[in-house]
């Protein structure tokens, strides 16, 4: 199995690139953000609990994030491998991940970090705000808050994978296809 964590701040293009990677390498895309938004639409008990946190730009609890990733994995037992987008977002989630994946006889192969200049991130997020109906993308203040939480809580998760020798970073400022080529080069080095 090939299991890749696509890592980066909000607006770094994880969602766009995840889709391209899963198509090319025949993997399953697991986005905890998408899964949580589905739970909110379906009004599951987890969705109801998550909604206020997410709308305000906060993270859901580690327990909630772990519950949602387990559900997603259970739904795709026959996959060739996964692209994880939005998980792990805390060091605790990263530490729990081997145990979560053990049930499937697999582990994370590689974290690929998409590095984007902060001014470009902000520009992209403000543009996304105009086009989309995500409440957490609508207000500038919430966008800044999410970037701050990312820098405080999530950016350090890369150190966990660096220490395991499972970390690569690519520059993600340019065009979608150029960034995708760089990601493929990294994947092929490991695969
Ligand atoms: P973005 O790509 O803009 O970072 P996502 O769609 O990945 O946003 O996630 C949206 C929201 O869902 C996050 O801001 C957070 O509130 C919640 N969320 C998603 N994954 C996790 C996680 N692993 N841990 C905690 N909260 C999460």
PDB file of C-alpha atoms and ligand atoms in Angstrom:
ATOM      1  CA  UNK A   1       0.000   0.000   0.000  1.00  0.00           C
ATOM      2  CA  UNK A   2       1.064   3.562  -0.603  1.00  0.00           C
ATOM      3  CA  UNK A   3      -0.035   5.990   2.104  1.00  0.00           C
ATOM      4  CA  UNK A   4       0.807   9.636   1.692  1.00  0.00           C
ATOM      5  CA  UNK A   5       0.044  12.522   3.994  1.00  0.00           C
ATOM      6  CA  UNK A   6      -0.334  15.725   2.033  1.00  0.00           C
ATOM      7  CA  UNK A   7       0.578  18.487   4.409  1.00  0.00           C
ATOM      8  CA  UNK A   8       0.309  22.242   4.329  1.00  0.00           C
ATOM      9  CA  UNK A   9      -1.592  25.254   5.628  1.00  0.00           C
ATOM     10  CA  UNK A  10      -5.128  26.191   4.583  1.00  0.00           C
ATOM     11  CA  UNK A  11      -4.963  27.399   0.994  1.00  0.00           C
ATOM     12  CA  UNK A  12      -1.829  25.410   0.119  1.00  0.00           C
ATOM     13  CA  UNK A  13      -3.708  23.359  -2.468  1.00  0.00           C
ATOM     14  CA  UNK A  14      -3.917  20.047  -0.596  1.00  0.00           C
ATOM     15  CA  UNK A  15      -7.418  19.327  -1.866  1.00  0.00           C
ATOM     16  CA  UNK A  16      -6.602  20.053  -5.527  1.00  0.00           C
ATOM     17  CA  UNK A  17      -3.360  18.087  -5.481  1.00  0.00           C
ATOM     18  CA  UNK A  18      -4.888  15.186  -3.506  1.00  0.00           C
ATOM     19  CA  UNK A  19      -7.418  14.632  -6.275  1.00  0.00           C
ATOM     20  CA  UNK A  20      -4.711  14.574  -8.935  1.00  0.00           C
ATOM     21  CA  UNK A  21      -2.519  12.174  -6.927  1.00  0.00           C
ATOM     22  CA  UNK A  22      -5.367   9.754  -6.200  1.00  0.00           C
ATOM     23  CA  UNK A  23      -6.294   9.635  -9.888  1.00  0.00           C
ATOM     24  CA  UNK A  24      -2.757   9.025 -11.097  1.00  0.00           C
ATOM     25  CA  UNK A  25      -1.763   6.413  -8.489  1.00  0.00           C
ATOM     26  CA  UNK A  26      -5.192   4.840  -7.962  1.00  0.00           C
ATOM     27  CA  UNK A  27      -5.409   5.762  -4.288  1.00  0.00           C
ATOM     28  CA  UNK A  28      -8.298   6.872  -2.093  1.00  0.00           C
ATOM     29  CA  UNK A  29      -8.468  10.509  -0.969  1.00  0.00           C
ATOM     30  CA  UNK A  30      -9.397  10.939   2.682  1.00  0.00           C
ATOM     31  CA  UNK A  31     -10.058  14.539   3.660  1.00  0.00           C
ATOM     32  CA  UNK A  32     -11.097  14.950   7.280  1.00  0.00           C
ATOM     33  CA  UNK A  33     -12.407  18.433   6.408  1.00  0.00           C
ATOM     34  CA  UNK A  34     -14.706  16.986   3.695  1.00  0.00           C
ATOM     35  CA  UNK A  35     -15.768  14.127   5.978  1.00  0.00           C
ATOM     36  CA  UNK A  36     -16.604  16.575   8.771  1.00  0.00           C
ATOM     37  CA  UNK A  37     -18.566  18.800   6.383  1.00  0.00           C
ATOM     38  CA  UNK A  38     -20.541  15.702   5.287  1.00  0.00           C
ATOM     39  CA  UNK A  39     -21.225  14.809   8.911  1.00  0.00           C
ATOM     40  CA  UNK A  40     -22.510  18.362   9.423  1.00  0.00           C
ATOM     41  CA  UNK A  41     -24.843  18.103   6.411  1.00  0.00           C
ATOM     42  CA  UNK A  42     -26.120  14.716   7.587  1.00  0.00           C
ATOM     43  CA  UNK A  43     -26.535  16.092  11.106  1.00  0.00           C
ATOM     44  CA  UNK A  44     -24.845  13.101  12.740  1.00  0.00           C
ATOM     45  CA  UNK A  45     -24.059  13.575  16.438  1.00  0.00           C
ATOM     46  CA  UNK A  46     -20.408  14.159  15.520  1.00  0.00           C
ATOM     47  CA  UNK A  47     -21.454  16.662  12.834  1.00  0.00           C
ATOM     48  CA  UNK A  48     -23.619  18.604  15.237  1.00  0.00           C
ATOM     49  CA  UNK A  49     -20.768  18.775  17.744  1.00  0.00           C
ATOM     50  CA  UNK A  50     -18.224  19.742  15.062  1.00  0.00           C
ATOM     51  CA  UNK A  51     -20.195  22.491  13.363  1.00  0.00           C
ATOM     52  CA  UNK A  52     -19.702  25.337  15.795  1.00  0.00           C
ATOM     53  CA  UNK A  53     -15.988  24.593  16.219  1.00  0.00           C
ATOM     54  CA  UNK A  54     -15.361  24.506  12.473  1.00  0.00           C
ATOM     55  CA  UNK A  55     -17.492  27.536  11.610  1.00  0.00           C
ATOM     56  CA  UNK A  56     -15.514  29.550  14.167  1.00  0.00           C
ATOM     57  CA  UNK A  57     -12.210  28.463  12.607  1.00  0.00           C
ATOM     58  CA  UNK A  58     -11.243  26.145  15.475  1.00  0.00           C
ATOM     59  CA  UNK A  59     -10.096  22.545  15.224  1.00  0.00           C
ATOM     60  CA  UNK A  60     -12.351  19.722  16.275  1.00  0.00           C
ATOM     61  CA  UNK A  61     -11.003  17.693  19.210  1.00  0.00           C
ATOM     62  CA  UNK A  62      -8.421  14.972  18.598  1.00  0.00           C
ATOM     63  CA  UNK A  63     -11.044  12.398  19.620  1.00  0.00           C
ATOM     64  CA  UNK A  64     -13.447  13.697  16.953  1.00  0.00           C
ATOM     65  CA  UNK A  65     -10.748  13.802  14.273  1.00  0.00           C
ATOM     66  CA  UNK A  66      -9.709  10.229  15.125  1.00  0.00           C
ATOM     67  CA  UNK A  67     -13.313   9.040  15.063  1.00  0.00           C
ATOM     68  CA  UNK A  68     -13.854  10.536  11.602  1.00  0.00           C
ATOM     69  CA  UNK A  69     -10.627   9.111  10.144  1.00  0.00           C
ATOM     70  CA  UNK A  70     -11.477   5.641  11.489  1.00  0.00           C
ATOM     71  CA  UNK A  71     -14.901   5.846   9.848  1.00  0.00           C
ATOM     72  CA  UNK A  72     -13.359   6.876   6.527  1.00  0.00           C
ATOM     73  CA  UNK A  73     -10.820   4.032   6.664  1.00  0.00           C
ATOM     74  CA  UNK A  74     -13.548   1.503   7.482  1.00  0.00           C
ATOM     75  CA  UNK A  75     -15.447   2.681   4.404  1.00  0.00           C
ATOM     76  CA  UNK A  76     -12.476   1.933   2.115  1.00  0.00           C
ATOM     77  CA  UNK A  77     -11.114  -1.387   3.310  1.00  0.00           C
ATOM     78  CA  UNK A  78     -10.069  -2.543  -0.164  1.00  0.00           C
ATOM     79  CA  UNK A  79      -8.028   0.522  -1.117  1.00  0.00           C
ATOM     80  CA  UNK A  80      -4.581   0.367  -2.715  1.00  0.00           C
ATOM     81  CA  UNK A  81      -3.513   3.152  -0.443  1.00  0.00           C
ATOM     82  CA  UNK A  82      -4.529   6.610   0.691  1.00  0.00           C
ATOM     83  CA  UNK A  83      -3.818  10.289   0.378  1.00  0.00           C
ATOM     84  CA  UNK A  84      -4.554  11.837   3.754  1.00  0.00           C
ATOM     85  CA  UNK A  85      -5.520  15.490   3.548  1.00  0.00           C
ATOM     86  CA  UNK A  86      -6.102  17.276   6.851  1.00  0.00           C
ATOM     87  CA  UNK A  87      -4.947  14.455   9.120  1.00  0.00           C
ATOM     88  CA  UNK A  88      -2.879  14.395  11.289  1.00  0.00           C
ATOM     89  CA  UNK A  89      -3.185  18.016  12.366  1.00  0.00           C
ATOM     90  CA  UNK A  90      -1.699  17.623  15.848  1.00  0.00           C
ATOM     91  CA  UNK A  91       1.296  15.711  17.162  1.00  0.00           C
ATOM     92  CA  UNK A  92      -1.095  13.606  19.254  1.00  0.00           C
ATOM     93  CA  UNK A  93      -2.989  12.587  16.090  1.00  0.00           C
ATOM     94  CA  UNK A  94       0.339  11.718  14.421  1.00  0.00           C
ATOM     95  CA  UNK A  95       1.356   9.589  17.393  1.00  0.00           C
ATOM     96  CA  UNK A  96      -1.960   7.720  17.303  1.00  0.00           C
ATOM     97  CA  UNK A  97      -1.849   7.175  13.537  1.00  0.00           C
ATOM     98  CA  UNK A  98       0.292   3.958  13.488  1.00  0.00           C
ATOM     99  CA  UNK A  99      -2.177   2.278  15.840  1.00  0.00           C
ATOM    100  CA  UNK A 100      -5.145   3.413  13.723  1.00  0.00           C
ATOM    101  CA  UNK A 101      -3.531   2.058  10.541  1.00  0.00           C
ATOM    102  CA  UNK A 102      -2.289  -1.160  12.175  1.00  0.00           C
ATOM    103  CA  UNK A 103      -5.756  -2.674  11.816  1.00  0.00           C
ATOM    104  CA  UNK A 104      -5.320  -2.355   8.058  1.00  0.00           C
ATOM    105  CA  UNK A 105      -1.823  -3.849   8.158  1.00  0.00           C
ATOM    106  CA  UNK A 106      -0.284  -0.644   6.911  1.00  0.00           C
ATOM    107  CA  UNK A 107       1.449   2.581   7.913  1.00  0.00           C
ATOM    108  CA  UNK A 108       2.307   6.033   6.593  1.00  0.00           C
ATOM    109  CA  UNK A 109       4.993   5.929   3.893  1.00  0.00           C
ATOM    110  CA  UNK A 110       5.592   9.608   3.409  1.00  0.00           C
ATOM    111  CA  UNK A 111       4.523  13.108   4.340  1.00  0.00           C
ATOM    112  CA  UNK A 112       4.731  15.614   1.485  1.00  0.00           C
ATOM    113  CA  UNK A 113       4.571  19.202   2.619  1.00  0.00           C
ATOM    114  CA  UNK A 114       3.417  21.914   0.202  1.00  0.00           C
ATOM    115  CA  UNK A 115       5.214  25.103   1.156  1.00  0.00           C
ATOM    116  CA  UNK A 116       3.506  28.347   0.084  1.00  0.00           C
ATOM    117  CA  UNK A 117       4.329  31.974   0.937  1.00  0.00           C
ATOM    118  CA  UNK A 118       1.906  33.365   3.495  1.00  0.00           C
ATOM    119  CA  UNK A 119       0.868  36.356   1.344  1.00  0.00           C
ATOM    120  CA  UNK A 120      -0.071  33.943  -1.466  1.00  0.00           C
ATOM    121  CA  UNK A 121      -2.052  31.782   0.970  1.00  0.00           C
ATOM    122  CA  UNK A 122      -4.025  34.756   2.177  1.00  0.00           C
ATOM    123  CA  UNK A 123      -4.756  35.881  -1.377  1.00  0.00           C
ATOM    124  CA  UNK A 124      -5.952  32.392  -2.347  1.00  0.00           C
ATOM    125  CA  UNK A 125      -8.126  32.053   0.755  1.00  0.00           C
ATOM    126  CA  UNK A 126      -9.715  35.456   0.217  1.00  0.00           C
ATOM    127  CA  UNK A 127     -10.483  34.479  -3.397  1.00  0.00           C
ATOM    128  CA  UNK A 128     -11.947  31.164  -2.248  1.00  0.00           C
ATOM    129  CA  UNK A 129     -14.123  33.191   0.133  1.00  0.00           C
ATOM    130  CA  UNK A 130     -15.783  34.921  -2.818  1.00  0.00           C
ATOM    131  CA  UNK A 131     -16.533  31.702  -4.663  1.00  0.00           C
ATOM    132  CA  UNK A 132     -17.494  29.153  -2.084  1.00  0.00           C
ATOM    133  CA  UNK A 133     -20.033  28.585   0.622  1.00  0.00           C
ATOM    134  CA  UNK A 134     -17.736  27.368   3.367  1.00  0.00           C
ATOM    135  CA  UNK A 135     -18.577  29.423   6.462  1.00  0.00           C
ATOM    136  CA  UNK A 136     -14.974  29.124   7.712  1.00  0.00           C
ATOM    137  CA  UNK A 137     -13.701  30.673   4.457  1.00  0.00           C
ATOM    138  CA  UNK A 138     -16.098  33.587   4.374  1.00  0.00           C
ATOM    139  CA  UNK A 139     -14.627  35.954   6.925  1.00  0.00           C
ATOM    140  CA  UNK A 140     -11.165  37.399   6.791  1.00  0.00           C
ATOM    141  CA  UNK A 141     -10.813  37.261  10.556  1.00  0.00           C
ATOM    142  CA  UNK A 142     -11.522  33.517  10.599  1.00  0.00           C
ATOM    143  CA  UNK A 143      -9.057  32.931   7.760  1.00  0.00           C
ATOM    144  CA  UNK A 144      -6.307  34.620   9.797  1.00  0.00           C
ATOM    145  CA  UNK A 145      -7.308  32.629  12.855  1.00  0.00           C
ATOM    146  CA  UNK A 146      -7.009  29.326  10.952  1.00  0.00           C
ATOM    147  CA  UNK A 147      -3.554  30.267   9.686  1.00  0.00           C
ATOM    148  CA  UNK A 148      -2.512  31.157  13.234  1.00  0.00           C
ATOM    149  CA  UNK A 149      -3.799  27.855  14.650  1.00  0.00           C
ATOM    150  CA  UNK A 150      -1.989  26.053  11.833  1.00  0.00           C
ATOM    151  CA  UNK A 151       1.290  27.771  12.678  1.00  0.00           C
ATOM    152  CA  UNK A 152       0.880  27.141  16.411  1.00  0.00           C
ATOM    153  CA  UNK A 153      -0.465  23.590  16.441  1.00  0.00           C
ATOM    154  CA  UNK A 154       0.031  21.884  13.101  1.00  0.00           C
ATOM    155  CA  UNK A 155       3.256  23.151  11.508  1.00  0.00           C
ATOM    156  CA  UNK A 156       5.291  21.189  14.094  1.00  0.00           C
ATOM    157  CA  UNK A 157       3.690  17.870  13.056  1.00  0.00           C
ATOM    158  CA  UNK A 158       6.262  17.786  10.250  1.00  0.00           C
ATOM    159  CA  UNK A 159       9.010  17.321  12.845  1.00  0.00           C
ATOM    160  CA  UNK A 160       7.446  14.000  13.836  1.00  0.00           C
ATOM    161  CA  UNK A 161       7.741  12.678  10.267  1.00  0.00           C
ATOM    162  CA  UNK A 162      11.162  14.279   9.769  1.00  0.00           C
ATOM    163  CA  UNK A 163      12.429  12.305  12.750  1.00  0.00           C
ATOM    164  CA  UNK A 164      11.139   9.122  11.095  1.00  0.00           C
ATOM    165  CA  UNK A 165      12.859   9.975   7.784  1.00  0.00           C
ATOM    166  CA  UNK A 166       9.456  10.177   6.099  1.00  0.00           C
ATOM    167  CA  UNK A 167       9.328  13.864   5.206  1.00  0.00           C
ATOM    168  CA  UNK A 168       9.704  15.700   1.901  1.00  0.00           C
ATOM    169  CA  UNK A 169       8.746  19.246   1.024  1.00  0.00           C
ATOM    170  CA  UNK A 170       8.035  20.898  -2.286  1.00  0.00           C
ATOM    171  CA  UNK A 171       7.472  24.521  -3.179  1.00  0.00           C
ATOM    172  CA  UNK A 172       3.807  25.215  -3.909  1.00  0.00           C
ATOM    173  CA  UNK A 173       3.668  28.838  -5.047  1.00  0.00           C
ATOM    174  CA  UNK A 174       3.241  28.299  -8.789  1.00  0.00           C
ATOM    175  CA  UNK A 175       0.859  26.618 -11.236  1.00  0.00           C
ATOM    176  CA  UNK A 176      -1.198  23.539 -10.316  1.00  0.00           C
ATOM    177  CA  UNK A 177       0.379  21.259 -12.936  1.00  0.00           C
ATOM    178  CA  UNK A 178       3.937  22.294 -12.134  1.00  0.00           C
ATOM    179  CA  UNK A 179       3.373  21.605  -8.442  1.00  0.00           C
ATOM    180  CA  UNK A 180       1.796  18.252  -9.303  1.00  0.00           C
ATOM    181  CA  UNK A 181       4.895  17.273 -11.327  1.00  0.00           C
ATOM    182  CA  UNK A 182       7.098  18.020  -8.327  1.00  0.00           C
ATOM    183  CA  UNK A 183       4.856  15.896  -6.088  1.00  0.00           C
ATOM    184  CA  UNK A 184       5.009  12.988  -8.561  1.00  0.00           C
ATOM    185  CA  UNK A 185       8.797  13.146  -8.650  1.00  0.00           C
ATOM    186  CA  UNK A 186       8.890  12.818  -4.856  1.00  0.00           C
ATOM    187  CA  UNK A 187       6.359   9.948  -4.834  1.00  0.00           C
ATOM    188  CA  UNK A 188       8.257   8.037  -7.482  1.00  0.00           C
ATOM    189  CA  UNK A 189      11.432   8.315  -5.465  1.00  0.00           C
ATOM    190  CA  UNK A 190       9.691   6.490  -2.596  1.00  0.00           C
ATOM    191  CA  UNK A 191       7.438   4.116  -4.511  1.00  0.00           C
TER     192      UNK A 191
HETATM  193  P1  LIG B   1      -8.301  23.606   5.037  1.00  0.00           P
HETATM  194  O1  LIG B   1      -7.913  22.819   3.814  1.00  0.00           O
HETATM  195  O2  LIG B   1      -8.784  24.962   4.718  1.00  0.00           O
HETATM  196  O3  LIG B   1      -7.253  23.558   6.092  1.00  0.00           O
HETATM  197  P2  LIG B   1     -10.094  21.446   5.777  1.00  0.00           P
HETATM  198  O4  LIG B   1     -11.172  21.299   4.783  1.00  0.00           O
HETATM  199  O5  LIG B   1      -8.955  20.451   5.741  1.00  0.00           O
HETATM  200  O6  LIG B   1      -9.555  22.935   5.711  1.00  0.00           O
HETATM  201  O7  LIG B   1     -10.704  21.378   7.256  1.00  0.00           O
HETATM  202  C1  LIG B   1     -11.728  22.248   7.662  1.00  0.00           C
HETATM  203  C2  LIG B   1     -11.843  22.272   9.184  1.00  0.00           C
HETATM  204  O8  LIG B   1     -12.136  20.945   9.674  1.00  0.00           O
HETATM  205  C3  LIG B   1     -10.570  22.674   9.930  1.00  0.00           C
HETATM  206  O9  LIG B   1     -10.408  24.072  10.000  1.00  0.00           O
HETATM  207  C4  LIG B   1     -10.856  22.038  11.295  1.00  0.00           C
HETATM  208  O10 LIG B   1     -11.776  22.792  12.032  1.00  0.00           O
HETATM  209  C5  LIG B   1     -11.537  20.738  10.963  1.00  0.00           C
HETATM  210  N1  LIG B   1     -10.572  19.611  10.880  1.00  0.00           N
HETATM  211  C6  LIG B   1     -10.278  18.892   9.759  1.00  0.00           C
HETATM  212  N2  LIG B   1      -9.361  17.934  10.038  1.00  0.00           N
HETATM  213  C7  LIG B   1      -9.061  18.048  11.364  1.00  0.00           C
HETATM  214  C8  LIG B   1      -8.174  17.377  12.252  1.00  0.00           C
HETATM  215  N3  LIG B   1      -7.396  16.368  11.829  1.00  0.00           N
HETATM  216  N4  LIG B   1      -8.114  17.774  13.548  1.00  0.00           N
HETATM  217  C9  LIG B   1      -8.880  18.779  13.987  1.00  0.00           C
HETATM  218  N5  LIG B   1      -9.732  19.481  13.208  1.00  0.00           N
HETATM  219  C10 LIG B   1      -9.836  19.116  11.907  1.00  0.00           C
END
